[in-house]
Coordinates of C-alpha atoms in Angstrom, one line a residue:
M31 CA 60.3 -20.8 -45.5
P32 CA 62.2 -23.6 -43.9
P33 CA 64.7 -25.5 -46.0
V34 CA 63.8 -28.7 -47.5
S35 CA 65.5 -31.7 -46.0
L36 CA 66.1 -35.0 -47.6
S37 CA 64.0 -37.6 -45.7
G38 CA 65.8 -40.4 -44.0
T39 CA 69.1 -38.5 -44.2
Q40 CA 71.6 -37.7 -41.3
V41 CA 74.3 -35.0 -41.4
F42 CA 77.7 -35.7 -39.2
D43 CA 80.4 -33.0 -39.0
I44 CA 83.9 -34.6 -39.5
P45 CA 87.1 -32.9 -38.1
G46 CA 88.9 -31.2 -40.7
G47 CA 86.0 -29.4 -42.4
W48 CA 84.0 -32.1 -43.9
Q49 CA 80.8 -33.5 -43.5
L50 CA 79.2 -37.0 -44.0
W51 CA 75.7 -37.1 -45.6
L52 CA 74.3 -40.7 -44.5
A53 CA 71.0 -42.5 -45.9
V54 CA 70.5 -45.8 -44.8
P55 CA 67.8 -48.2 -46.3
E56 CA 64.6 -48.7 -44.7
T57 CA 64.4 -52.4 -45.5
P58 CA 66.3 -54.9 -43.4
P59 CA 70.0 -55.4 -44.2
P60 CA 71.2 -58.8 -46.0
E61 CA 73.2 -61.3 -43.8
P62 CA 76.5 -59.6 -44.7
G63 CA 75.5 -56.0 -44.0
F64 CA 74.5 -53.3 -46.5
P65 CA 76.9 -52.3 -49.3
V66 CA 77.9 -48.7 -49.1
V67 CA 78.2 -46.1 -51.8
W68 CA 80.6 -43.4 -51.1
L69 CA 79.7 -40.4 -53.0
L70 CA 82.3 -37.6 -53.7
D71 CA 81.0 -34.3 -54.1
A72 CA 77.8 -34.9 -52.3
N73 CA 76.9 -31.2 -52.2
A74 CA 76.2 -31.3 -56.0
C75 CA 74.9 -34.7 -56.3
F76 CA 73.6 -36.4 -53.2
G77 CA 69.9 -36.0 -53.8
T78 CA 70.3 -37.1 -57.2
A79 CA 72.1 -40.3 -56.2
L80 CA 69.7 -41.2 -53.1
E81 CA 66.6 -40.9 -55.3
T82 CA 68.1 -43.0 -58.0
L83 CA 68.9 -45.6 -55.4
R84 CA 65.8 -45.4 -53.6
M85 CA 63.6 -45.7 -57.0
A86 CA 65.6 -48.5 -58.6
S87 CA 65.9 -50.5 -55.5
A88 CA 62.3 -50.5 -55.0
R89 CA 62.2 -52.6 -58.3
Q90 CA 65.0 -54.7 -57.9
K91 CA 64.0 -57.6 -60.4
V92 CA 64.0 -54.9 -63.1
T93 CA 66.9 -52.8 -62.2
R94 CA 69.1 -55.4 -60.8
M95 CA 69.9 -52.7 -58.2
A96 CA 69.9 -53.9 -54.5
P97 CA 69.5 -51.4 -51.5
A98 CA 72.6 -49.8 -50.3
I99 CA 74.0 -47.2 -47.8
L100 CA 74.7 -44.0 -49.3
A101 CA 77.5 -42.0 -47.5
G102 CA 78.2 -38.5 -49.3
I103 CA 81.4 -36.5 -48.4
A104 CA 80.4 -32.9 -48.3
Y105 CA 81.7 -29.5 -47.3
P106 CA 79.7 -27.1 -44.9
T107 CA 78.5 -24.8 -48.1
D108 CA 75.2 -24.0 -49.6
G109 CA 76.8 -24.2 -52.9
G110 CA 77.4 -27.2 -55.4
F111 CA 81.0 -27.3 -55.1
D112 CA 83.6 -25.9 -52.9
R113 CA 86.3 -25.7 -55.5
A114 CA 89.3 -24.8 -53.4
R115 CA 88.6 -27.5 -50.9
R116 CA 88.0 -30.3 -53.5
G117 CA 90.9 -28.9 -55.6
F118 CA 93.3 -29.8 -52.7
D119 CA 91.4 -33.0 -51.4
Y120 CA 91.3 -34.8 -54.6
T121 CA 94.8 -34.2 -55.7
A122 CA 98.1 -35.8 -55.0
G123 CA 99.9 -32.7 -56.3
P124 CA 99.5 -29.9 -59.0
P125 CA 98.7 -31.0 -62.8
A126 CA 101.4 -32.5 -64.4
A127 CA 101.4 -30.3 -67.8
E128 CA 99.1 -27.4 -67.0
P129 CA 99.6 -24.2 -65.0
H130 CA 97.7 -24.4 -61.5
R131 CA 96.9 -21.4 -59.4
G132 CA 95.2 -23.2 -56.5
T133 CA 96.6 -25.5 -53.8
A134 CA 96.9 -29.4 -54.2
G135 CA 98.2 -32.5 -52.5
G136 CA 95.8 -33.2 -49.8
R137 CA 94.9 -36.6 -51.2
D138 CA 96.6 -38.9 -48.7
G139 CA 94.6 -36.8 -45.9
F140 CA 91.6 -37.0 -47.7
R141 CA 91.9 -41.1 -48.1
D142 CA 93.1 -41.1 -44.3
M143 CA 89.7 -39.5 -43.4
L144 CA 87.6 -41.8 -45.5
R145 CA 89.4 -45.0 -44.2
D146 CA 89.8 -43.8 -40.5
V147 CA 86.9 -41.6 -39.6
A148 CA 84.1 -41.7 -42.1
R149 CA 84.1 -45.5 -42.6
P150 CA 83.9 -46.3 -38.8
L151 CA 81.3 -43.6 -38.5
V152 CA 79.1 -45.5 -40.9
A153 CA 79.9 -48.8 -39.5
G154 CA 78.4 -47.3 -36.1
Q155 CA 74.9 -46.2 -37.6
A156 CA 74.1 -49.5 -39.6
P157 CA 75.4 -53.1 -40.5
I158 CA 77.8 -52.7 -43.5
D159 CA 79.3 -55.2 -45.6
P160 CA 83.2 -54.5 -45.5
A161 CA 83.8 -56.2 -48.7
R162 CA 81.1 -54.1 -50.7
Q163 CA 82.1 -50.6 -50.4
V164 CA 82.2 -48.7 -53.7
I165 CA 83.3 -45.2 -54.5
I166 CA 81.8 -42.9 -57.4
G167 CA 83.4 -39.3 -58.4
H168 CA 82.9 -37.0 -61.5
S169 CA 85.5 -34.9 -63.1
L170 CA 88.3 -34.3 -60.7
A171 CA 86.9 -36.6 -58.1
G172 CA 86.5 -39.3 -60.9
N173 CA 90.2 -39.0 -61.1
L174 CA 90.8 -39.3 -57.6
V175 CA 88.8 -42.7 -57.7
L176 CA 91.1 -44.2 -60.2
D177 CA 94.2 -42.8 -58.1
L178 CA 92.6 -44.8 -55.2
L179 CA 92.5 -47.9 -57.4
A180 CA 96.0 -47.3 -58.6
H181 CA 97.6 -46.7 -55.3
D182 CA 95.0 -48.0 -52.5
T183 CA 93.8 -51.0 -54.2
A184 CA 92.5 -52.7 -50.9
L185 CA 90.3 -49.6 -49.9
F186 CA 87.2 -50.4 -51.9
S187 CA 85.7 -53.1 -54.0
G188 CA 84.1 -51.0 -56.8
Y189 CA 85.0 -47.8 -58.6
G190 CA 82.9 -45.5 -60.5
A191 CA 84.8 -42.9 -62.5
L192 CA 82.6 -40.3 -64.5
S193 CA 84.3 -37.9 -66.8
P194 CA 87.6 -38.5 -64.9
S195 CA 90.1 -35.8 -65.1
I196 CA 92.8 -38.3 -66.2
W197 CA 94.8 -35.4 -67.7
W198 CA 95.7 -33.9 -64.4
D199 CA 98.5 -36.4 -63.8
R200 CA 98.0 -39.4 -66.2
P201 CA 101.9 -40.5 -65.4
R202 CA 101.2 -41.0 -61.9
L203 CA 97.9 -43.1 -62.8
L204 CA 99.9 -45.2 -65.0
R205 CA 102.9 -45.8 -62.6
G206 CA 100.4 -46.7 -59.8
L207 CA 98.3 -49.3 -61.8
S208 CA 101.5 -50.8 -63.4
N209 CA 102.6 -51.6 -59.6
A210 CA 99.2 -52.3 -58.5
I211 CA 98.9 -55.4 -56.4
L212 CA 95.2 -56.8 -55.6
P213 CA 94.7 -58.5 -52.3
A214 CA 94.2 -62.3 -53.0
G215 CA 90.9 -63.1 -54.5
A216 CA 90.1 -59.5 -55.1
R217 CA 88.1 -58.8 -58.3
P218 CA 87.4 -55.0 -58.5
D219 CA 84.5 -53.6 -60.5
V220 CA 85.4 -50.5 -62.3
F221 CA 83.0 -48.5 -64.4
L222 CA 84.3 -45.7 -66.5
A223 CA 82.2 -43.1 -68.6
V224 CA 82.6 -40.0 -70.6
G225 CA 80.2 -37.8 -72.6
E226 CA 80.7 -37.8 -76.4
W227 CA 81.3 -34.1 -76.5
E228 CA 84.2 -33.7 -73.9
E229 CA 87.0 -33.8 -76.2
G230 CA 85.5 -31.3 -78.6
L231 CA 82.6 -28.8 -79.0
A232 CA 78.9 -30.1 -78.9
P233 CA 77.0 -28.6 -81.8
W234 CA 75.2 -25.8 -79.9
E235 CA 78.6 -24.4 -78.4
A236 CA 80.2 -23.6 -81.6
G237 CA 79.2 -19.9 -81.8
L238 CA 79.7 -19.1 -78.2
P239 CA 82.1 -16.5 -77.0
G240 CA 85.5 -18.0 -76.5
A241 CA 84.5 -21.3 -78.1
E242 CA 87.9 -21.7 -79.8
D243 CA 89.9 -21.6 -76.7
I244 CA 87.4 -24.3 -75.2
A245 CA 87.9 -26.6 -77.8
A246 CA 91.5 -26.3 -77.6
R247 CA 91.4 -27.0 -74.0
R248 CA 89.2 -30.0 -74.5
R249 CA 91.5 -31.3 -77.2
R250 CA 94.5 -30.9 -75.0
R251 CA 93.0 -32.7 -72.2
A252 CA 91.7 -35.5 -74.4
M253 CA 88.9 -36.7 -71.9
V254 CA 87.5 -39.4 -74.4
S255 CA 90.8 -40.6 -75.7
N256 CA 92.3 -40.8 -72.3
L257 CA 89.2 -42.7 -71.0
R258 CA 89.3 -45.3 -73.5
D259 CA 93.1 -45.9 -72.9
M260 CA 92.6 -46.1 -69.5
A261 CA 90.2 -49.0 -70.0
T262 CA 92.8 -50.7 -71.9
T263 CA 95.5 -50.1 -69.4
L264 CA 93.1 -51.4 -66.6
G265 CA 92.7 -54.8 -68.7
S266 CA 96.4 -55.1 -68.9
C267 CA 97.5 -53.9 -65.4
L268 CA 94.4 -55.6 -63.5
P269 CA 93.2 -58.5 -65.5
Q270 CA 91.0 -59.7 -62.4
A271 CA 89.0 -56.4 -62.6
R272 CA 85.5 -56.4 -64.2
V273 CA 85.6 -53.3 -66.2
Q274 CA 83.1 -51.3 -68.3
A275 CA 83.7 -48.4 -70.0
E276 CA 81.2 -46.1 -71.9
T277 CA 81.1 -43.2 -74.4
C278 CA 77.8 -41.7 -73.9
P279 CA 76.1 -40.1 -77.1
G280 CA 75.0 -36.5 -77.0
E281 CA 76.6 -35.9 -73.5
T282 CA 78.8 -33.1 -72.1
H283 CA 81.0 -33.0 -69.4
A284 CA 78.3 -31.5 -67.1
S285 CA 75.4 -33.8 -68.1
M286 CA 77.6 -36.8 -67.4
L287 CA 77.1 -36.3 -63.8
P288 CA 73.3 -37.4 -63.3
L289 CA 73.5 -39.8 -66.3
G290 CA 76.7 -41.6 -65.0
L291 CA 75.2 -41.9 -61.4
M292 CA 72.5 -44.3 -62.7
R293 CA 74.9 -46.1 -65.0
S294 CA 77.4 -46.6 -62.4
L295 CA 75.1 -47.6 -59.5
R296 CA 73.5 -50.3 -61.8
F297 CA 77.0 -51.6 -62.6
L298 CA 78.5 -51.6 -59.2
L299 CA 75.6 -52.8 -57.2
A300 CA 74.3 -55.4 -59.8
S301 CA 75.9 -58.3 -58.1
D302 CA 74.1 -57.8 -54.9
A303 CA 70.8 -58.0 -56.8
Q304 CA 71.4 -61.5 -58.3
M305 CA 69.5 -63.2 -55.6
F306 CA 66.3 -61.2 -56.8
L307 CA 66.8 -62.7 -60.4
E308 CA 66.7 -66.2 -59.3

Protein backbone atom coordinates (compact mmCIF):
# COMPACT_ATOMS: atom_id res chain seq x y z
CA MET A 1 0.00 0.00 0.00
CA PRO A 2 1.29 3.49 -0.78
CA PRO A 3 2.03 5.68 2.25
CA VAL A 4 -0.57 8.22 3.33
CA SER A 5 0.36 11.85 2.70
CA LEU A 6 -1.01 15.03 4.23
CA SER A 7 -2.84 17.09 1.63
CA GLY A 8 -1.42 20.52 0.97
CA THR A 9 1.92 19.69 2.62
CA GLN A 10 5.35 20.05 1.03
CA VAL A 11 8.63 18.61 2.30
CA PHE A 12 11.95 20.40 1.78
CA ASP A 13 15.34 18.98 2.66
CA ILE A 14 17.58 21.36 4.58
CA PRO A 15 21.37 20.90 4.57
CA GLY A 16 22.53 19.51 7.88
CA GLY A 17 20.04 16.65 8.09
CA TRP A 18 16.79 18.52 8.73
CA GLN A 19 13.52 18.68 6.85
CA LEU A 20 10.95 21.46 6.61
CA TRP A 21 7.35 20.26 6.48
CA LEU A 22 5.25 23.13 5.16
CA ALA A 23 1.50 23.65 4.89
CA VAL A 24 0.09 26.94 3.57
CA PRO A 25 -3.59 27.86 4.06
CA GLU A 26 -5.74 27.76 0.96
CA THR A 27 -7.44 31.03 1.90
CA PRO A 28 -6.14 34.39 0.60
CA PRO A 29 -3.46 35.85 2.87
CA PRO A 30 -4.23 38.86 5.07
CA GLU A 31 -2.61 42.13 4.07
CA PRO A 32 0.49 41.73 6.29
CA GLY A 33 0.91 38.08 5.19
CA PHE A 34 0.19 34.86 7.04
CA PRO A 35 1.41 34.31 10.58
CA VAL A 36 3.80 31.36 10.78
CA VAL A 37 3.69 28.63 13.40
CA TRP A 38 7.08 26.98 13.79
CA LEU A 39 6.60 23.49 15.17
CA LEU A 40 9.43 21.48 16.70
CA ASP A 41 9.44 17.66 16.70
CA ALA A 42 7.29 17.73 13.58
CA ASN A 43 7.74 13.98 13.03
CA ALA A 44 5.66 13.40 16.14
CA CYS A 45 2.97 16.07 15.93
CA PHE A 46 2.76 17.82 12.55
CA GLY A 47 -0.44 16.03 11.50
CA THR A 48 -2.12 16.79 14.81
CA ALA A 49 -1.20 20.47 14.62
CA LEU A 50 -2.20 20.75 10.96
CA GLU A 51 -5.67 19.31 11.43
CA THR A 52 -6.13 21.42 14.56
CA LEU A 53 -5.29 24.56 12.60
CA ARG A 54 -7.47 23.65 9.65
CA MET A 55 -10.53 22.72 11.69
CA ALA A 56 -10.25 25.68 14.04
CA SER A 57 -9.59 28.33 11.39
CA ALA A 58 -12.63 27.13 9.44
CA ARG A 59 -14.78 28.48 12.29
CA GLN A 60 -12.88 31.59 13.25
CA LYS A 61 -15.72 33.38 15.01
CA VAL A 62 -16.04 30.47 17.42
CA THR A 63 -12.42 29.41 17.87
CA ARG A 64 -10.74 32.84 17.55
CA MET A 65 -7.99 31.13 15.55
CA ALA A 66 -7.02 32.66 12.22
CA PRO A 67 -5.36 30.73 9.37
CA ALA A 68 -1.60 30.36 9.67
CA ILE A 69 1.26 28.70 7.85
CA LEU A 70 2.50 25.60 9.65
CA ALA A 71 6.26 25.11 9.33
CA GLY A 72 7.47 21.95 11.04
CA ILE A 73 11.10 21.08 11.60
CA ALA A 74 11.55 17.34 11.17
CA TYR A 75 14.25 14.75 10.63
CA PRO A 76 14.42 12.21 7.77
CA THR A 77 13.11 9.34 9.88
CA ASP A 78 9.92 7.28 10.00
CA GLY A 79 9.90 7.41 13.80
CA GLY A 80 8.20 10.01 15.94
CA PHE A 81 11.43 11.28 17.47
CA ASP A 82 15.09 11.25 16.53
CA ARG A 83 16.21 11.32 20.16
CA ALA A 84 19.91 11.72 19.47
CA ARG A 85 19.44 14.62 17.07
CA ARG A 86 16.89 16.47 19.15
CA GLY A 87 19.02 15.99 22.27
CA PHE A 88 21.82 17.78 20.45
CA ASP A 89 19.81 20.41 18.55
CA TYR A 90 17.62 21.55 21.43
CA THR A 91 20.34 22.04 24.05
CA ALA A 92 23.10 24.56 24.70
CA GLY A 93 25.02 21.99 26.75
CA PRO A 94 24.56 18.96 28.99
CA PRO A 95 22.09 19.02 31.89
CA ALA A 96 23.10 21.23 34.80
CA ALA A 97 22.38 18.68 37.52
CA GLU A 98 22.00 15.22 35.93
CA PRO A 99 24.35 12.82 34.12
CA HIS A 100 23.98 12.73 30.36
CA ARG A 101 25.28 10.06 27.99
CA GLY A 102 24.35 11.64 24.67
CA THR A 103 25.66 14.64 22.77
CA ALA A 104 24.46 18.15 23.53
CA GLY A 105 25.27 21.73 22.59
CA GLY A 106 23.83 22.18 19.09
CA ARG A 107 21.37 24.88 20.08
CA ASP A 108 23.08 27.81 18.32
CA GLY A 109 23.47 25.93 15.05
CA PHE A 110 19.81 24.94 15.19
CA ARG A 111 18.82 28.56 15.81
CA ASP A 112 20.93 29.69 12.87
CA MET A 113 19.21 27.16 10.64
CA LEU A 114 15.77 28.41 11.70
CA ARG A 115 16.71 32.05 11.17
CA ASP A 116 18.96 31.93 8.13
CA VAL A 117 17.69 28.95 6.13
CA ALA A 118 14.21 27.81 7.11
CA ARG A 119 12.61 31.25 7.48
CA PRO A 120 13.73 32.52 4.05
CA LEU A 121 12.61 29.20 2.56
CA VAL A 122 9.10 29.66 3.96
CA ALA A 123 9.01 33.32 2.84
CA GLY A 124 9.78 32.15 -0.68
CA GLN A 125 6.70 29.92 -0.76
CA ALA A 126 3.98 32.27 0.55
CA PRO A 127 3.53 35.80 1.88
CA ILE A 128 4.39 35.81 5.58
CA ASP A 129 3.99 38.37 8.33
CA PRO A 130 7.50 38.85 9.78
CA ALA A 131 5.96 40.27 12.95
CA ARG A 132 3.85 37.15 13.59
CA GLN A 133 6.28 34.26 13.98
CA VAL A 134 5.47 31.84 16.81
CA ILE A 135 7.28 28.70 17.92
CA ILE A 136 5.90 25.70 19.81
CA GLY A 137 7.76 22.82 21.42
CA HIS A 138 7.11 20.04 23.93
CA SER A 139 9.40 18.66 26.63
CA LEU A 140 13.04 19.29 25.67
CA ALA A 141 11.79 21.28 22.69
CA GLY A 142 9.68 23.32 25.11
CA ASN A 143 12.83 24.15 27.03
CA LEU A 144 14.43 25.32 23.79
CA VAL A 145 11.42 27.57 23.17
CA LEU A 146 12.05 29.28 26.52
CA ASP A 147 15.78 29.41 25.86
CA LEU A 148 15.15 31.25 22.60
CA LEU A 149 12.92 33.71 24.43
CA ALA A 150 15.65 34.24 27.03
CA HIS A 151 18.64 34.55 24.71
CA ASP A 152 17.27 35.49 21.25
CA THR A 153 14.35 37.70 22.17
CA ALA A 154 13.89 39.24 18.72
CA LEU A 155 13.56 35.98 16.82
CA PHE A 156 9.89 35.18 17.51
CA SER A 157 6.77 37.04 18.62
CA GLY A 158 5.08 34.10 20.35
CA TYR A 159 6.27 31.13 22.36
CA GLY A 160 4.44 27.92 23.28
CA ALA A 161 6.32 25.83 25.85
CA LEU A 162 4.44 22.59 26.56
CA SER A 163 5.73 20.53 29.50
CA PRO A 164 9.09 22.29 29.13
CA SER A 165 12.14 20.53 30.58
CA ILE A 166 13.17 23.55 32.63
CA TRP A 167 15.20 21.23 34.85
CA TRP A 168 17.72 20.71 32.04
CA ASP A 169 19.53 23.97 32.78
CA ARG A 170 17.31 26.20 34.86
CA PRO A 171 20.19 28.55 35.83
CA ARG A 172 20.87 29.32 32.16
CA LEU A 173 17.23 30.21 31.57
CA LEU A 174 17.13 32.46 34.61
CA ARG A 175 20.36 34.22 33.64
CA GLY A 176 19.10 34.81 30.13
CA LEU A 177 15.73 36.14 31.24
CA SER A 178 17.27 38.45 33.84
CA ASN A 179 19.40 40.03 31.10
CA ALA A 180 16.85 39.88 28.27
CA ILE A 181 16.11 43.12 26.43
CA LEU A 182 13.09 43.09 24.14
CA PRO A 183 13.07 45.12 20.94
CA ALA A 184 11.27 48.45 21.25
CA GLY A 185 7.51 47.94 21.24
CA ALA A 186 7.73 44.14 21.43
CA ARG A 187 5.06 42.38 23.51
CA PRO A 188 5.68 38.65 23.13
CA ASP A 189 2.96 36.12 23.82
CA VAL A 190 4.07 33.21 26.02
CA PHE A 191 1.95 30.12 26.66
CA LEU A 192 3.09 27.65 29.31
CA ALA A 193 1.37 24.37 30.10
CA VAL A 194 2.12 21.26 32.13
CA GLY A 195 0.16 18.15 33.10
CA GLU A 196 -1.09 17.61 36.64
CA TRP A 197 0.79 14.31 36.98
CA GLU A 198 4.21 15.45 35.75
CA GLU A 199 5.66 15.90 39.22
CA GLY A 200 4.39 12.64 40.69
CA LEU A 201 2.69 9.38 39.78
CA ALA A 202 -0.72 9.32 38.17
CA PRO A 203 -3.10 6.99 40.08
CA TRP A 204 -2.85 4.29 37.39
CA GLU A 205 0.97 4.31 37.53
CA ALA A 206 1.32 3.43 41.22
CA GLY A 207 1.66 -0.34 40.68
CA LEU A 208 3.88 -0.28 37.60
CA PRO A 209 7.40 -1.76 37.71
CA GLY A 210 9.92 0.90 38.68
CA ALA A 211 7.22 3.27 39.92
CA GLU A 212 9.31 4.45 42.87
CA ASP A 213 12.21 5.43 40.61
CA ILE A 214 9.84 7.20 38.23
CA ALA A 215 8.27 9.13 41.08
CA ALA A 216 11.70 10.14 42.43
CA ARG A 217 12.82 11.38 39.02
CA ARG A 218 9.64 13.40 38.58
CA ARG A 219 10.00 14.97 41.99
CA ARG A 220 13.59 15.86 41.21
CA ARG A 221 12.71 17.45 37.88
CA ALA A 222 9.81 19.39 39.42
CA MET A 223 8.00 20.01 36.14
CA VAL A 224 4.90 21.58 37.69
CA SER A 225 6.71 23.72 40.26
CA ASN A 226 9.28 24.88 37.71
CA LEU A 227 6.57 25.93 35.28
CA ARG A 228 4.73 27.95 37.91
CA ASP A 229 7.98 29.61 38.96
CA MET A 230 8.78 30.35 35.33
CA ALA A 231 5.48 32.19 34.89
CA THR A 232 6.37 34.38 37.86
CA THR A 233 9.88 34.96 36.52
CA LEU A 234 8.56 35.99 33.13
CA GLY A 235 6.19 38.47 34.73
CA SER A 236 9.11 40.01 36.58
CA CYS A 237 11.79 39.94 33.88
CA LEU A 238 9.58 40.62 30.85
CA PRO A 239 6.61 42.63 32.13
CA GLN A 240 5.69 43.55 28.55
CA ALA A 241 4.95 39.91 27.75
CA ARG A 242 1.46 38.45 27.76
CA VAL A 243 1.87 35.22 29.73
CA GLN A 244 -0.61 32.42 30.30
CA ALA A 245 0.33 29.40 32.41
CA GLU A 246 -1.87 26.33 32.87
CA THR A 247 -1.67 23.12 34.88
CA CYS A 248 -3.96 20.71 33.06
CA PRO A 249 -5.94 18.30 35.28
CA GLY A 250 -5.56 14.59 34.66
CA GLU A 251 -2.73 14.93 32.13
CA THR A 252 0.71 13.35 32.00
CA HIS A 253 3.87 14.37 30.17
CA ALA A 254 2.91 12.36 27.08
CA SER A 255 -0.74 13.38 26.94
CA MET A 256 0.10 17.08 27.16
CA LEU A 257 1.38 17.23 23.59
CA PRO A 258 -1.93 17.00 21.67
CA LEU A 259 -3.86 18.94 24.29
CA GLY A 260 -1.20 21.61 24.53
CA LEU A 261 -1.10 22.10 20.78
CA MET A 262 -4.73 23.19 20.66
CA ARG A 263 -4.46 25.44 23.69
CA SER A 264 -1.22 27.07 22.62
CA LEU A 265 -2.38 27.64 19.05
CA ARG A 266 -5.55 29.29 20.28
CA PHE A 267 -3.62 31.57 22.63
CA LEU A 268 -0.85 32.47 20.20
CA LEU A 269 -3.08 33.07 17.17
CA ALA A 270 -6.06 34.65 18.93
CA SER A 271 -4.97 38.24 18.35
CA ASP A 272 -4.92 37.61 14.61
CA ALA A 273 -8.58 36.58 14.77
CA GLN A 274 -9.88 39.77 16.40
CA MET A 275 -11.09 41.06 13.03
CA PHE A 276 -13.55 38.18 12.82
CA LEU A 277 -15.14 39.09 16.14
CA GLU A 278 -16.02 42.65 15.17
